[in-house]
Amino acid sequence: MADNLSDTLKKLKITAVDRTDDSLEGCLDCLLQALAQNNMETSEKIQGSGILQLFASLLVPQSSCTAKVANIIAEIAKNEFMRIPCVDAGLISPLVQLLNSKDQEVLLQTGRALGNICYDSQSSKEQFASTNIAEELVKLFKKQIDHDKREMVFEVLAPLAENDAIKLQLVEAGLVECLLEIVQQKVDSDKEEDIAELKTASDLMVLLLLGDESMQKLFEGGKGNVFQRVLSWIPSNNHQLQLAGALAIANFARNDGNCIHMVDNGIVEKLMDLLDRHVEDGNVTVQHAALSALRNLAIPVINKAKMLSAGVTEAVLKFLKSEMPPVQFKLLGTLRMLIDAQAEAAEQLGKNVKLVERLVEWCEAKDHAGVMGESNRLLSALIRHSKSKDVIKTIVQSGGIKHLVTMATSEHVIMQNEALVALALIAALELGTAEKDLESAKLVQILHTLLADERSAPEIKYNSMVLICALMGSVASALLKELEAWNPWARGSISLDVAESLHKEVQDLAFLDVVSKLRSHENKSVAQQASLTEQRLAVES
């Protein structure tokens, strides 16, 4: 076969120049046979022969060989290593032009070739963005009545629509209107192919909304026809449309302006109604999508109180028993967003024993890093935003302290910082209750390591020293002022516990040596806190 293939490639070079269709067709048939027998090896030989560049000149509408050439390109582009060479050989532009062909076989093979070339290949997608492929594909799509032909166009559109520039081009070319029409036509059908087409159309619609420009264009200030139509999918009885509608809202909710508009116009209530329909034996993907949308909507500060008043917390907590990590992850993220700077809500949630016990359980979900991380962050957030002794007691009693100490060693600086601030509040407000747990979790040794490690970020060093002072019974005055400012009627009543065992650990580990070196730290805040901490340690030694 190898000799025959080499001969065929040589012959093809000659016949491609002479344009003798009979001889050319025979060569193309031989290549297709060789590809069918061993696609990868044949593709490598085609690339090595330099024949790819000739294919561009063979992709002409009038030739009887065009469909076979496009078929060969589609076959070789199944191999990842051939996609960039196809782009470099200049095949995109002539293939795009062939989308105007009236020959159905040419259209089919051209669609396959374009789809395979751009599959999982970002350089090629950028090249497509500089052509008129979006407009041509939408024109072609509008002409198609046959399901198989539309499916072929879908297969080209989906990978192309991953590129943000092409997303916008497809929106401007009118693809969204086509997709909405398909949804309307197929929504009540129980035919398998119609159900599949409904899914493809609604999924593609959601994909188009992932681009910032295309999303904003379709939002149209919340008054756009597309936005209103997508909104009507949420109360639908069709799970696919419920899913696509919730995902679309999550994508529209990617900037504060959109989020504020949607919350003010009743989107939250629609999402809560949708969640209510999926509490018992519900569709996990719909649950995940609806929670994603609520999480995004809760990001703007102005929305938090409104969403809390609407009962979002209660709606979300219904899924606390879920055993599905994707749902758990979004549930945790939604609650964390809702309580940000919302002291009353944070205290109410932080005293919810069932919630806290579930968080502690999920903090040990080592198979699901996202759930484990979000559980830790929510535990910390409950303390940081409530500044409540009752919340701290609930977390201590539920066994959550050790997880906050472990969180202080996270590879993510933001998580380390959140843990250290929460631990400082614990030390300031309820050290006596948490002392044993802090000691068994080796908090003092961890703080020593963080301060001694040159790789620790400045804010980690700073907050570690604040925590050391708190453990010694002397929280920095700024921290006390903050606590009293938040709780003015308790001014003067906040007492600081001195935990003797932790106090002794600090002295035994020679923190003075480590802290004194930080007085010359390049970060002024760290250097200043080092001086304060050194003074405190010197007094206690």
XYZ file of C-alpha atoms in Angstrom:
541
model
C 0.000 0.000 0.000
C 2.884 2.367 0.809
C 4.284 2.156 -2.741
C 0.842 2.656 -4.280
C 0.221 5.683 -2.054
C 3.559 7.251 -2.975
C 2.793 6.718 -6.669
C -0.667 8.200 -6.223
C 0.699 11.316 -4.525
C 3.255 11.827 -7.315
C 0.605 11.338 -9.976
C -1.756 13.705 -8.166
C 0.807 16.509 -8.301
C 0.917 16.203 -12.078
C -2.810 15.736 -12.710
C -3.718 18.582 -10.345
C -1.764 20.956 -12.585
C -3.105 19.506 -15.846
C -6.687 19.411 -14.492
C -7.572 16.174 -16.276
C -10.665 15.242 -14.259
C -10.685 11.505 -15.033
C -7.096 10.947 -13.899
C -7.601 13.322 -10.975
C -10.701 11.483 -9.793
C -8.829 8.156 -9.855
C -6.056 9.605 -7.673
C -8.572 11.054 -5.219
C -10.355 7.684 -4.960
C -7.028 6.019 -4.135
C -6.373 8.586 -1.375
C -9.831 8.049 0.124
C -9.254 4.274 0.138
C -5.858 4.717 1.807
C -7.391 7.036 4.437
C -10.112 4.475 5.125
C -7.466 1.795 5.757
C -5.048 3.865 7.872
C -6.037 7.476 8.356
C -3.103 8.618 10.504
C -0.314 7.104 8.382
C -1.892 8.299 5.133
C -2.389 11.806 6.560
C 1.285 11.958 7.558
C 2.320 11.006 3.999
C -0.046 13.588 2.506
C 1.462 16.273 4.753
C 4.999 15.209 3.875
C 4.280 15.224 0.129
C 3.372 18.931 -0.005
C 0.111 18.098 -1.759
C -2.047 20.055 0.739
C -1.272 23.366 -0.978
C -2.620 21.946 -4.265
C -5.972 21.112 -2.685
C -6.805 24.821 -2.379
C -6.723 25.159 -6.187
C -8.928 22.065 -6.598
C -11.735 23.417 -4.416
C -13.685 25.056 -7.222
C -17.490 24.943 -7.544
C -17.521 23.824 -11.176
C -15.309 20.734 -10.805
C -16.789 17.245 -10.467
C -13.903 16.411 -8.093
C -14.636 19.147 -5.537
C -16.722 16.968 -3.200
C -13.985 14.310 -3.082
C -11.274 16.870 -2.336
C -13.394 18.293 0.504
C -13.988 14.729 1.735
C -10.225 14.066 1.830
C -9.667 17.296 3.775
C -12.434 16.295 6.218
C -10.776 12.900 6.738
C -7.228 14.162 7.293
C -8.505 16.932 9.618
C -9.773 14.236 11.991
C -6.136 14.147 13.150
C -5.200 17.001 15.466
C -1.720 17.291 13.960
C -3.220 17.999 10.518
C -5.467 20.944 11.479
C -2.824 23.673 11.559
C -1.236 22.422 8.264
C -4.714 22.646 6.660
C -4.956 26.270 7.820
C -1.398 27.045 6.701
C -2.161 25.521 3.286
C -4.822 28.195 2.736
C -7.778 25.802 2.658
C -10.182 27.860 4.788
C -11.067 30.571 2.287
C -11.924 28.251 -0.656
C -13.898 25.962 1.671
C -15.926 28.929 2.958
C -16.731 29.958 -0.620
C -18.055 26.466 -1.325
C -20.798 27.020 1.257
C -22.636 28.848 -1.562
C -22.686 25.672 -3.674
C -26.049 24.194 -4.657
C -24.524 20.693 -4.809
C -25.657 18.894 -1.643
C -22.672 16.493 -1.588
C -20.249 19.410 -1.899
C -22.058 21.176 0.964
C -21.961 18.067 3.142
C -18.238 17.397 2.648
C -17.363 21.093 2.927
C -19.207 21.301 6.235
C -17.380 18.213 7.503
C -14.021 19.639 6.429
C -14.611 23.019 8.095
C -15.959 21.388 11.244
C -12.979 19.052 11.590
C -10.381 21.754 10.876
C -11.739 24.090 13.545
C -12.446 21.369 16.103
C -10.424 22.154 19.254
C -8.037 24.362 17.252
C -7.843 28.041 18.407
C -5.353 29.224 15.537
C -7.729 28.029 12.904
C -10.710 29.707 14.611
C -8.908 33.050 14.509
C -8.396 32.580 10.769
C -12.093 31.822 10.338
C -12.906 35.087 12.122
C -11.231 37.032 9.300
C -13.511 35.433 6.666
C -17.228 35.827 5.985
C -17.922 32.289 7.212
C -20.447 33.413 9.841
C -22.645 35.132 7.293
C -22.331 32.268 4.790
C -23.128 29.617 7.402
C -26.218 31.473 8.608
C -27.422 31.889 5.008
C -26.841 28.191 4.422
C -28.593 27.312 7.679
C -31.689 29.317 6.732
C -31.987 27.391 3.440
C -31.884 23.967 5.049
C -35.121 22.104 5.673
C -33.656 18.610 5.905
C -32.679 17.593 9.457
C -29.396 15.928 8.420
C -28.229 18.985 6.499
C -29.057 21.296 9.389
C -27.204 18.927 11.698
C -24.159 19.234 9.439
C -24.263 23.033 9.676
C -24.673 22.770 13.451
C -21.523 20.655 13.600
C -19.575 23.467 11.933
C -21.234 26.244 13.947
C -20.652 24.782 17.417
C -16.815 24.748 17.410
C -16.668 28.072 15.549
C -18.959 29.704 18.104
C -16.334 29.092 20.796
C -14.437 32.066 19.358
C -15.713 35.397 20.764
C -15.249 37.334 17.512
C -17.190 34.693 15.567
C -19.903 34.646 18.268
C -20.578 38.320 17.573
C -20.489 37.766 13.799
C -23.029 34.936 14.099
C -25.318 37.104 16.242
C -25.085 39.967 13.748
C -25.788 37.553 10.863
C -29.102 36.555 12.482
C -28.311 33.079 13.807
C -30.124 33.683 17.105
C -33.440 34.301 15.355
C -33.001 31.009 13.475
C -32.304 29.160 16.715
C -35.329 30.667 18.477
C -37.511 29.622 15.551
C -36.237 26.032 15.769
C -36.969 25.976 19.502
C -40.502 27.211 18.882
C -41.069 24.614 16.155
C -39.674 21.632 18.064
C -40.637 22.304 21.682
C -43.820 20.206 21.668
C -42.515 17.383 19.477
C -41.711 13.964 20.898
C -39.783 12.818 17.816
C -36.227 11.823 18.659
C -34.639 13.951 15.933
C -36.701 17.005 16.931
C -35.708 16.602 20.587
C -32.051 16.373 19.498
C -32.383 19.487 17.325
C -34.061 21.417 20.148
C -31.141 20.548 22.423
C -28.544 21.521 19.816
C -30.273 24.850 19.076
C -30.727 25.825 22.747
C -27.168 24.742 23.649
C -25.782 26.845 20.791
C -27.876 29.778 21.976
C -26.275 29.521 25.436
C -22.806 29.255 23.851
C -23.347 32.514 21.943
C -24.066 34.241 25.277
C -20.622 33.341 26.635
C -19.086 36.174 24.598
C -19.244 39.544 26.385
C -20.090 41.564 23.258
C -22.562 39.067 21.835
C -24.237 38.688 25.242
C -24.626 42.436 25.747
C -25.944 42.904 22.222
C -28.663 40.316 22.864
C -29.498 41.673 26.338
C -30.418 45.113 24.922
C -30.876 46.636 28.360
C -33.145 43.784 29.400
C -35.760 44.817 26.839
C -34.488 42.779 23.884
C -36.738 40.235 22.184
C -34.086 37.526 22.557
C -33.755 38.114 26.299
C -37.535 38.014 26.763
C -37.858 34.800 24.735
C -35.114 33.094 26.722
C -36.818 34.218 29.919
C -39.978 32.407 28.840
C -38.037 29.113 28.761
C -37.598 29.045 32.555
C -41.249 28.250 33.464
C -41.449 25.767 30.574
C -42.233 22.104 31.264
C -39.365 21.068 28.996
C -36.241 20.256 31.042
C -33.905 21.172 28.171
C -35.464 24.627 27.875
C -35.445 25.092 31.664
C -31.731 24.255 31.635
C -30.935 26.515 28.687
C -33.012 29.351 30.175
C -31.221 29.183 33.536
C -27.800 28.959 31.872
C -28.697 31.925 29.661
C -29.638 33.998 32.738
C -26.325 32.995 34.359
C -24.529 34.233 31.231
C -26.514 37.480 31.075
C -25.624 37.996 34.773
C -21.977 38.735 34.071
C -21.952 42.434 34.870
C -23.489 44.483 37.679
C -25.843 46.482 35.447
C -27.483 43.391 33.984
C -27.712 41.722 37.402
C -29.362 44.735 39.039
C -31.877 45.052 36.188
C -32.780 41.358 36.346
C -33.234 41.293 40.120
C -35.431 44.412 39.931
C -37.554 42.743 37.268
C -38.425 39.520 39.048
C -35.876 37.035 37.666
C -35.022 35.780 41.172
C -38.606 34.672 41.805
C -38.673 32.789 38.485
C -35.450 30.967 39.369
C -36.721 30.094 42.848
C -39.931 28.705 41.322
C -37.786 26.610 38.981
C -35.703 25.291 41.889
C -38.856 24.414 43.801
C -39.911 22.195 40.915
C -36.641 20.255 41.201
C -36.214 19.775 44.955
C -37.435 16.183 45.123
C -35.796 13.856 42.580
C -35.081 16.894 40.441
C -32.947 17.317 37.365
C -29.380 17.875 38.604
C -28.314 19.933 35.571
C -31.289 22.271 36.047
C -30.519 22.615 39.779
C -26.882 23.426 38.962
C -27.834 25.978 36.291
C -30.429 27.758 38.461
C -27.992 27.984 41.388
C -25.306 29.329 39.024
C -27.677 32.073 37.918
C -28.588 32.991 41.522
C -24.913 33.065 42.509
C -24.066 35.491 39.704
C -27.081 37.685 40.473
C -25.962 37.921 44.118
C -22.581 39.484 43.279
C -23.609 43.200 43.162
C -23.821 44.619 46.695
C -27.198 46.246 46.041
C -28.753 42.875 45.115
C -27.817 40.982 48.270
C -30.406 42.439 50.646
C -33.119 42.201 47.974
C -32.360 38.541 47.322
C -32.224 37.760 51.040
C -35.616 39.430 51.511
C -36.996 37.404 48.588
C -36.126 34.197 50.445
C -33.232 32.976 48.315
C -31.396 31.570 51.336
C -34.324 29.338 52.254
C -34.732 28.198 48.630
C -31.048 27.302 48.380
C -30.913 25.488 51.726
C -33.491 22.996 50.447
C -30.644 21.447 48.457
C -28.401 20.969 51.483
C -29.118 17.229 51.374
C -27.916 16.927 47.773
C -25.208 14.337 47.189
C -24.232 15.784 43.797
C -20.919 17.729 43.968
C -21.819 20.194 41.159
C -24.989 21.181 43.054
C -23.120 21.330 46.366
C -20.473 23.583 44.802
C -22.987 26.100 43.429
C -25.071 26.014 46.617
C -22.004 26.971 48.666
C -20.975 29.709 46.246
C -24.476 31.207 46.252
C -24.647 31.343 50.054
C -21.154 32.844 50.264
C -22.092 35.597 47.821
C -25.360 36.334 49.634
C -23.795 36.874 53.083
C -20.890 39.031 51.922
C -21.039 42.104 54.229
C -24.531 41.023 55.393
C -24.008 40.590 59.145
C -27.542 39.569 60.075
C -27.788 36.939 57.329
C -24.321 35.612 58.159
C -25.267 35.261 61.825
C -28.544 33.541 61.016
C -26.818 31.028 58.739
C -23.866 30.611 61.087
C -26.185 29.507 63.898
C -27.868 26.943 61.621
C -26.417 23.736 63.075
C -27.514 21.549 60.143
C -25.773 23.850 57.684
C -22.570 24.118 59.718
C -22.397 20.352 60.251
C -22.850 19.825 56.505
C -20.074 22.340 55.794
C -17.728 20.520 58.156
C -18.574 17.256 56.396
C -17.870 18.783 52.973
C -14.595 20.285 54.229
C -13.333 16.703 54.129
C -14.530 15.996 50.561
C -11.027 15.335 49.247
C -12.383 13.813 46.014
C -14.069 17.113 45.185
C -11.579 19.957 45.629
C -14.079 22.624 44.569
C -16.663 21.576 47.169
C -13.974 21.280 49.838
C -12.593 24.754 49.052
C -16.017 26.440 48.947
C -17.039 24.795 52.247
C -13.936 26.185 53.950
C -14.512 29.625 52.463
C -18.148 29.682 53.614
C -17.160 28.634 57.159
C -14.681 31.496 57.238
C -17.214 33.927 55.721
C -19.821 33.104 58.381
C -17.363 34.259 61.058
C -15.901 37.215 59.177
C -19.248 38.747 58.226
C -21.193 37.979 61.416
C -18.441 38.657 63.982
C -20.699 36.665 66.269
C -19.740 34.649 69.359
C -22.736 32.369 68.791
C -21.574 31.571 65.263
C -18.077 30.772 66.521
C -19.511 28.498 69.218
C -21.629 26.661 66.631
C -18.577 26.128 64.419
C -16.453 24.963 67.356
C -19.136 22.512 68.506
C -19.481 21.158 64.956
C -15.732 20.520 64.641
C -14.998 23.230 62.115
C -11.957 24.884 63.719
C -9.413 22.354 62.432
C -10.562 23.038 58.867
C -10.040 26.777 59.226
C -6.511 26.136 60.539
C -5.791 23.832 57.591
C -7.232 26.476 55.262
C -4.498 28.852 56.461
C -1.992 26.592 54.667
C -3.893 26.640 51.348
C -1.974 27.196 48.113
C -4.399 30.044 47.363
C -3.477 33.313 49.087
C -7.087 34.528 49.196
C -8.123 31.399 51.126
C -5.164 31.700 53.484
C -6.088 35.294 54.189
C -9.764 34.546 54.765
C -8.807 31.784 57.219
C -6.366 33.976 59.168
C -8.902 36.809 59.538
C -11.558 34.344 60.763
C -9.085 32.791 63.205
C -8.141 36.238 64.523
C -11.818 36.941 65.222
C -12.136 33.576 66.987
C -9.104 34.437 69.123
C -10.534 37.866 69.919
C -14.099 36.801 70.690
C -14.160 33.193 71.851
C -10.619 31.948 72.453
C -11.526 29.959 75.553
C -14.105 27.895 73.651
C -11.793 27.245 70.672
C -8.483 26.822 72.543
C -8.286 23.020 72.559
C -9.224 22.742 68.884
C -6.683 25.407 67.901
C -4.005 23.639 69.898
C -4.708 20.175 68.469
C -4.747 21.641 64.936
C -1.200 22.962 65.589
C -2.147 26.557 64.810
C 0.911 28.084 66.509
C 3.362 25.875 64.583
C 1.587 26.772 61.326
C 1.834 30.491 62.090
C 5.558 30.101 62.794
C 5.998 28.389 59.409
C 4.017 31.081 57.566
C 6.101 33.859 59.123
C 9.413 32.108 58.500
C 8.604 31.212 54.888
C 10.001 33.847 52.507
C 7.380 32.824 49.918
C 4.467 33.882 52.151
C 2.625 36.897 50.724
C 2.838 40.189 52.708
C -0.834 40.031 53.725
C -0.307 36.489 55.050
C 2.618 37.616 57.188
C 0.648 40.633 58.412
C -2.450 38.662 59.414
C -0.349 35.896 60.970
C 1.198 38.471 63.305
C -2.228 39.967 64.117
C -3.340 36.460 65.047
C -0.256 35.918 67.218
C -1.103 39.090 69.137
C -4.682 37.877 69.515
C -3.501 34.556 70.903
C -1.317 36.440 73.389
C -4.423 38.288 74.582
C -3.703 41.534 72.816
C -5.547 41.992 69.579
C -4.385 45.037 67.687
C -6.421 48.069 68.727
C -7.711 48.482 65.194
C -9.342 45.079 65.381
C -11.003 45.898 68.695
C -12.236 49.226 67.352
C -13.664 47.466 64.331
C -15.498 44.954 66.523
C -16.888 47.680 68.791
C -17.837 49.891 65.858
C -19.843 47.025 64.433
C -21.453 46.341 67.806
C -21.577 49.754 69.559
C -24.056 48.728 72.263
C -21.502 46.182 73.462
C -18.698 48.726 73.737
C -16.432 47.805 76.603
C -18.068 44.410 77.030
C -15.849 42.520 74.577
C -13.421 40.504 76.637
C -10.288 38.844 75.345
C -9.414 35.390 76.575
C -5.826 34.456 77.163
C -5.268 30.790 76.357
C -2.395 29.688 78.531
C -1.353 26.637 76.522
C -1.296 28.568 73.231
C 0.461 31.429 75.000
C 3.181 29.022 76.137
C 3.540 27.545 72.624
C 4.172 31.000 71.210
C 6.913 31.605 73.779
C 8.497 28.172 73.294
C 8.753 28.533 69.496
C 10.936 31.640 69.681
C 8.678 33.844 67.585
C 10.753 36.881 68.518
C 13.565 35.815 66.177
C 11.238 35.392 63.210
C 9.227 38.548 63.849
C 12.251 40.792 64.431
C 13.530 39.977 60.936
C 10.249 41.250 59.474
C 10.811 44.777 60.854
C 12.895 45.456 57.743
C 10.314 43.947 55.362
C 9.806 45.939 52.150
C 6.060 46.139 52.826
C 5.467 48.993 55.297
C 2.361 47.428 56.847
C 4.230 44.185 57.509
C 7.205 46.048 58.973
C 4.950 48.137 61.225
C 2.991 45.098 62.435
C 6.308 43.293 63.088
C 7.357 46.105 65.439
C 4.048 45.956 67.315
C 4.174 42.170 67.542
C 7.799 42.214 68.700
C 6.914 44.633 71.491
C 4.045 42.399 72.586
C 6.206 39.270 72.546
C 8.977 41.027 74.447
C 6.552 42.045 77.204
C 5.236 38.493 77.521
C 8.632 36.749 77.468
